[in-house]
């Protein structure tokens, strides 16, 4: 009976670009190859870095005989959820004191976005209103679209964000979209260190964004994947999220601890829910449980334990902040050096955006042809969009990369 | 005003509700027989030695925490498939399976449901009656419709073989049929090999797509190969099955969320296409799976002395359950019960469908502080040599 397969019609799907890039890099034999693709931190030796505080805490866990591998509650480890939300909103957040902040432990930032999207599809703007427009920035992290589409939203649009010509934020365009979009639209905002452009609104701009969103009854969904990692300061990087909370928005904030804790593969995420009051919060969380139950039942315990132990110990918390600053500082150094070298080479164009942009990524401004040149001729791997991961730069390869960019820009139009 | 004024309070989870009520009870003799997690003879959670040893090995290696591939840890998915199918299975040799790492059994079923919904819809999914409570909402959420085939016979507390065959023979072609590979949840009632053979025949005749849920391999009989017999038989018979595996119970890795989802395809080329689509499904849910549990499982499965230790410990857990079943029946006889309690020892795995009616369950809870689900299901894992006598006494009291 196996002759006629049920799956003979299943088409080959295209590979996920960012992972294919890494695969191609891995297969490349060129000795000077550089990987400026996937968003993971690298040391100056171009190695992955397990945070010292994480190593410390893992030792604590493995030696604690009281710990077992029992199921976590559906919504996750309570100590993790509350301390993670505090990180985003601030210890002294009035919303937390008013008991209207809750959270769902999720599988990474992706999982948190997924849970939020599923909840919104079911309960926002009516019941199961799949026609509610969801706005993501142009450009945005390539998985945003799929997360919301898979949750059932039929109308995913982009809001103006990146101005390729001036290599900065198209603020007028952004505001224009906020003014003209359908009421009740959902907006996915990057809390800091916008992926992929590295370009964030200023505080003044955030204030205007908030004012307009409040006026037009738009829904705020923050994606916070780089808190601490962007500027080196947890509080600085959370400014926008906290401002919106202070402006009384009911909102969702998807948090990832992949980058700032270096816990990429343990899938540590938190969906922070800011509700109008405790009663609303209770009902929201009860519905979140139903969604979790049919997706993964309950979340994985290891990563959440590491984060919870760290955040709840003053000494370890300080260690962690130091580790985060180490990563952020190295990125800032690479930015400064790359810009300096391009300027020294006399590479055509302005390169201020390299140091003005923030976080792991930089939108270089290289066009697809120039990117192709970088990859094929120079074995420097970056995304077709021109996005580079600053973490892939080291003091040892930065000259080669700067020269490569110089060549790409001068040889290829 | 709030966006969420219209959001209703979700219904309490029936099984969790049992645990909550148990926690509130102050009776020192209380028993929690709702929990679907193994307990040792002191009633405590059990971390397997092979797990602790594997963790020590892993810690010493000081590995990085880089993202896994979307489909998970290769060493894990390979050994996961081998465990289910047997190392020498022709399917593995020809590479015509795709096995991805999933978020335990639930995550596996969910990916499977999403895959079917996208590539095999609109077809109905047939569940045995009864089935694990979460099967229905998982498939429904994925957009599939659920139907049932007869399975449990309340008059015998056993398998309704005739009813099952009868219903299966009427299932529309190409529908999906869910089968519990072993240790049926919630009844503990499994078909015998001769019965599995007839089920396979009729499923073949009806051209149904088989989806096996195997959450208790090793845990049911104590023997991993014996527990996988039905899965392997069906594959031998030419069914290209879907398979969900969980390592929550058999490795005690509950909270680490370790599971696998397998699609047996016609050939390696088809498997590649299916794999690419599974990745497309997984990425917008959680991007890639968690490392810790899969690394532990892979280390155990691929390190000979850890694997032997694991097999011993799984055997030990299964044996303790079997012993508790025997002691419960003996205890009931001792109490003077005249009912036929053979089903308690006939049934297999963690759960026992006692046959108690809702009113009897209520009395057992109110008068004896024995907590279980209304359907009369008890988790044998919650029974110990210390409390089996008390349980027998209580059950006899409400059934005499």
XYZ file of N, CA, C and O in Angstrom, chain A residues 151-254:
416
model
N -0.630 32.316 13.095
C -1.595 32.425 14.182
C -2.982 32.706 13.619
O -3.964 32.755 14.347
N -3.041 32.931 12.300
C -4.336 33.098 11.659
C -4.631 34.477 11.116
O -5.651 34.682 10.455
N -3.741 35.443 11.366
C -4.006 36.790 10.851
C -3.856 36.813 9.339
O -2.877 36.308 8.793
N -4.839 37.388 8.669
C -4.858 37.356 7.204
C -4.278 38.607 6.566
O -4.051 38.629 5.360
N -4.127 39.652 7.376
C -3.768 40.939 6.780
C -2.540 41.501 7.482
O -2.662 42.267 8.433
N -1.372 41.094 7.003
C -0.141 41.571 7.622
C 0.493 42.592 6.703
O 0.785 42.301 5.543
N 0.697 43.796 7.228
C 1.203 44.892 6.407
C 2.488 45.427 7.015
O 2.838 45.100 8.124
N 3.146 46.297 6.260
C 4.335 46.897 6.860
C 4.125 48.381 7.082
O 3.380 49.044 6.357
N 4.770 48.891 8.134
C 4.765 50.335 8.358
C 6.147 50.848 7.967
O 7.158 50.159 8.143
N 6.166 52.069 7.418
C 7.426 52.639 6.953
C 8.395 52.758 8.120
O 8.010 53.140 9.228
N 9.620 52.401 7.857
C 10.592 52.440 8.947
C 11.977 52.865 8.474
O 12.500 53.885 8.881
N 12.548 52.082 7.581
C 13.922 52.348 7.162
C 13.942 53.210 5.906
O 13.275 52.892 4.915
N 14.682 54.294 5.999
C 14.876 55.161 4.845
C 16.227 54.818 4.234
O 17.270 55.194 4.763
N 16.192 54.077 3.123
C 17.439 53.581 2.529
C 18.327 54.714 2.040
O 19.546 54.656 2.130
N 17.671 55.756 1.544
C 18.457 56.862 1.003
C 19.246 57.576 2.077
O 20.441 57.796 1.948
N 18.578 57.966 3.149
C 19.310 58.707 4.175
C 19.902 57.779 5.224
O 20.558 58.205 6.160
N 19.652 56.469 5.066
C 20.180 55.452 5.987
C 19.807 55.782 7.426
O 20.651 55.852 8.314
N 18.531 55.981 7.637
C 18.045 56.264 8.989
C 16.567 55.978 9.083
O 15.967 55.388 8.175
N 15.966 56.447 10.169
C 14.554 56.187 10.395
C 13.678 57.092 9.548
O 13.880 58.320 9.545
N 12.708 56.534 8.858
C 11.725 57.315 8.108
C 10.595 57.666 9.076
O 9.502 57.079 9.043
N 10.900 58.618 9.949
C 9.949 58.897 11.022
C 8.632 59.458 10.492
O 7.551 59.082 10.955
N 8.719 60.352 9.519
C 7.494 60.930 8.965
C 6.625 59.844 8.361
O 5.393 59.832 8.527
N 7.276 58.909 7.680
C 6.542 57.788 7.079
C 5.886 56.923 8.138
O 4.729 56.517 8.009
N 6.635 56.661 9.200
C 6.157 55.833 10.310
C 4.907 56.498 10.918
O 3.832 55.883 11.018
N 5.044 57.751 11.258
C 3.911 58.472 11.851
C 2.726 58.502 10.897
O 1.571 58.339 11.325
N 3.028 58.721 9.633
C 1.973 58.739 8.625
C 1.180 57.452 8.613
O -0.050 57.452 8.537
N 1.886 56.331 8.713
C 1.188 55.042 8.731
C 0.353 54.883 9.989
O -0.747 54.325 9.970
N 0.878 55.396 11.117
C 0.119 55.314 12.367
C -1.157 56.156 12.265
O -2.199 55.796 12.817
N -1.070 57.269 11.547
C -2.232 58.152 11.416
C -3.279 57.596 10.468
O -4.474 57.821 10.653
N -2.808 56.857 9.451
C -3.750 56.468 8.400
C -4.209 55.013 8.457
O -5.119 54.624 7.729
N -3.609 54.214 9.309
C -3.976 52.793 9.338
C -5.371 52.611 9.929
O -5.888 53.515 10.582
N -5.990 51.446 9.711
C -7.297 51.202 10.312
C -7.187 51.222 11.835
O -6.192 50.765 12.408
N -8.200 51.749 12.489
C -8.258 51.756 13.950
C -8.113 50.331 14.456
O -8.535 49.390 13.798
N -7.547 50.201 15.627
C -7.388 48.891 16.272
C -6.321 48.012 15.632
O -6.176 46.865 16.042
N -5.593 48.518 14.655
C -4.528 47.697 14.084
C -3.509 47.353 15.165
O -3.335 48.090 16.132
N -2.852 46.213 14.975
C -1.818 45.768 15.908
C -0.467 46.194 15.342
O -0.200 46.001 14.147
N 0.377 46.789 16.192
C 1.704 47.192 15.735
C 2.781 46.450 16.506
O 2.780 46.439 17.743
N 3.692 45.798 15.766
C 4.819 45.124 16.398
C 5.976 46.123 16.427
O 6.482 46.534 15.381
N 6.330 46.536 17.653
C 7.382 47.537 17.839
C 8.637 46.875 18.399
O 8.540 46.021 19.270
N 9.800 47.293 17.907
C 11.042 46.747 18.450
C 11.442 47.609 19.642
O 11.688 48.811 19.487
N 11.549 47.015 20.808
C 11.816 47.774 22.033
C 13.140 48.543 21.967
O 13.232 49.670 22.438
N 14.142 47.922 21.371
C 15.441 48.583 21.195
C 16.251 47.731 20.233
O 15.913 46.574 20.022
N 17.320 48.346 19.682
C 18.196 47.589 18.775
C 17.404 46.908 17.665
O 17.417 45.692 17.529
N 16.708 47.726 16.908
C 15.862 47.226 15.831
C 16.594 46.205 14.946
O 17.721 46.408 14.527
N 15.914 45.109 14.720
C 16.453 44.071 13.859
C 15.699 44.110 12.529
O 14.490 43.882 12.512
N 16.330 44.369 11.407
C 17.758 44.296 11.138
C 18.508 45.616 11.043
O 19.698 45.616 10.796
N 17.824 46.772 11.222
C 18.491 48.026 10.866
C 19.373 48.612 11.960
O 20.219 49.457 11.683
N 19.134 48.229 13.215
C 19.906 48.817 14.313
C 19.516 50.263 14.566
O 20.181 50.982 15.318
N 18.454 50.711 13.954
C 18.027 52.104 14.061
C 16.783 52.203 14.932
O 15.747 51.632 14.600
N 16.912 52.937 16.047
C 15.787 53.085 16.979
C 15.265 54.517 16.967
O 16.021 55.455 16.742
N 13.962 54.694 17.239
C 13.433 56.049 17.422
C 14.095 56.691 18.632
O 14.546 55.992 19.552
N 14.167 58.034 18.644
C 14.657 58.751 19.823
C 13.531 58.787 20.839
O 12.387 58.466 20.532
N 13.857 59.251 22.049
C 12.819 59.339 23.078
C 11.682 60.229 22.612
O 10.500 59.900 22.782
N 12.028 61.363 22.001
C 10.990 62.281 21.511
C 10.097 61.606 20.480
O 8.887 61.780 20.464
N 10.738 60.855 19.618
C 9.976 60.161 18.587
C 9.062 59.094 19.199
O 7.904 58.939 18.804
N 9.579 58.357 20.187
C 8.745 57.362 20.860
C 7.520 58.025 21.487
O 6.407 57.498 21.452
N 7.731 59.223 22.053
C 6.602 59.916 22.683
C 5.518 60.218 21.662
O 4.324 60.042 21.924
N 5.949 60.640 20.484
C 4.957 60.933 19.442
C 4.269 59.665 18.961
O 3.066 59.666 18.687
N 5.047 58.601 18.852
C 4.475 57.321 18.433
C 3.401 56.891 19.431
O 2.283 56.517 19.057
N 3.743 57.006 20.720
C 2.802 56.596 21.767
C 1.528 57.437 21.699
O 0.407 56.916 21.771
N 1.709 58.745 21.555
C 0.555 59.645 21.518
C -0.385 59.279 20.385
O -1.611 59.197 20.567
N 0.207 59.030 19.228
C -0.606 58.699 18.062
C -1.302 57.358 18.241
O -2.481 57.193 17.907
N -0.571 56.379 18.800
C -1.168 55.052 18.976
C -2.333 55.101 19.966
O -3.336 54.404 19.794
N -2.182 55.944 20.988
C -3.252 56.065 21.971
C -4.475 56.702 21.316
O -5.602 56.235 21.466
N -4.209 57.758 20.579
C -5.281 58.503 19.924
C -6.058 57.602 18.958
O -7.276 57.660 18.864
N -5.352 56.738 18.238
C -5.976 55.944 17.191
C -6.368 54.533 17.629
O -6.757 53.702 16.818
N -6.244 54.295 18.939
C -6.658 52.982 19.463
C -5.929 51.817 18.814
O -6.534 50.824 18.423
N -4.604 51.962 18.715
C -3.822 50.887 18.102
C -3.238 50.004 19.199
O -2.987 50.471 20.311
N -3.014 48.727 18.863
C -2.515 47.813 19.890
C -0.994 47.729 19.885
O -0.369 47.557 18.842
N -0.426 47.830 21.086
C 1.028 47.830 21.254
C 1.561 46.430 21.567
O 1.221 45.848 22.599
N 2.408 45.909 20.680
C 3.031 44.605 20.924
C 4.530 44.815 20.762
O 5.032 44.951 19.653
N 5.246 44.871 21.889
C 6.688 45.073 21.849
C 7.422 43.756 21.664
O 7.080 42.740 22.272
N 8.476 43.801 20.837
C 9.373 42.663 20.713
C 10.699 43.111 21.336
O 11.349 44.009 20.801
N 11.034 42.517 22.483
C 12.243 42.937 23.192
C 13.242 41.787 23.243
O 13.208 40.956 24.153
N 14.138 41.744 22.276
C 15.080 40.625 22.179
C 16.498 40.994 22.607
O 17.368 40.128 22.693
N 16.734 42.287 22.868
C 18.120 42.731 23.091
C 18.308 43.615 24.314
O 19.249 44.390 24.387
N 17.415 43.486 25.302
C 17.530 44.356 26.459
C 18.867 44.146 27.163
O 19.201 43.027 27.568
N 19.592 45.246 27.312
C 20.912 45.175 27.952
C 21.998 45.054 26.908
O 23.085 45.618 27.018
N 21.676 44.340 25.864
C 22.658 44.051 24.839
C 22.912 45.257 23.945
O 23.966 45.409 23.354
N 21.890 46.143 23.867
C 21.973 47.256 22.928
C 22.939 48.326 23.437
O 23.968 48.589 22.833
N 22.616 48.938 24.591
C 23.458 50.021 25.094
C 24.403 49.546 26.192
O 25.332 50.251 26.561
N 24.139 48.353 26.732
C 24.914 47.893 27.888
C 24.160 48.167 29.178
O 24.541 47.689 30.242
N 23.077 48.941 29.090
C 22.280 49.257 30.275
C 20.861 48.702 30.129
O 20.157 49.025 29.176
N 20.441 47.883 31.110
C 19.104 47.295 31.069
C 18.039 48.380 31.080
O 17.057 48.315 30.338
N 18.243 49.385 31.920
C 17.214 50.412 32.059
C 17.108 51.282 30.808
O 16.020 51.577 30.342
N 18.265 51.652 30.275
C 18.254 52.481 29.049
C 17.503 51.765 27.937
O 16.687 52.345 27.241
N 17.807 50.456 27.795
C 17.221 49.694 26.694
C 15.730 49.446 26.883
O 15.021 49.106 25.940
N 15.247 49.606 28.120
C 13.828 49.364 28.383
C 13.027 50.664 28.402
O 11.835 50.655 28.728
N 13.648 51.768 28.062
C 12.985 53.062 28.182
C 11.649 53.115 27.444
O 10.631 53.536 27.998
N 11.651 52.675 26.202
C 10.427 52.771 25.393
C 9.298 51.940 25.993
O 8.171 52.411 26.150
N 9.611 50.691 26.346
C 8.595 49.817 26.942
C 8.008 50.474 28.191
O 6.780 50.537 28.369
N 8.902 50.988 29.054
C 8.411 51.565 30.317
C 7.622 52.842 30.078
O 6.650 53.129 30.785
N 8.021 53.589 29.061
C 7.279 54.813 28.756
C 5.847 54.477 28.363
O 4.880 55.093 28.839
N 5.706 53.487 27.497
C 4.366 53.109 27.062
C 3.520 52.614 28.239
O 2.319 52.871 28.312
N 4.132 51.865 29.154
C 3.401 51.390 30.332
C 2.933 52.591 31.154
O 1.788 52.647 31.618
N 3.824 53.602 31.276
C 3.469 54.777 32.086
C 2.365 55.582 31.431
O 1.660 56.340 32.085
N 2.204 55.404 30.108
C 1.143 56.098 29.384
C -0.157 55.297 29.412
O -1.096 55.616 28.677
N -0.161 54.253 30.235
C -1.386 53.498 30.489
C -1.863 52.599 29.369
O -3.053 52.292 29.277
N -0.951 52.159 28.507
C -1.350 51.212 27.468
C -1.570 49.834 28.076
O -0.819 49.400 28.951
N -2.575 49.119 27.570
C -2.647 47.683 27.804
C -1.804 47.095 26.685
O -2.038 47.413 25.518
N -0.860 46.252 27.007
C 0.036 45.831 25.938
C 0.674 44.488 26.208
O 0.533 43.927 27.296
N 1.349 43.982 25.189
C 2.110 42.746 25.324
C 3.573 43.063 25.034
O 3.865 43.923 24.190
N 4.450 42.347 25.718
C 5.873 42.515 25.440
C 6.513 41.129 25.411
O 6.549 40.424 26.424
N 7.009 40.756 24.231
C 7.672 39.453 24.079
C 9.151 39.644 24.399
O 9.824 40.432 23.759
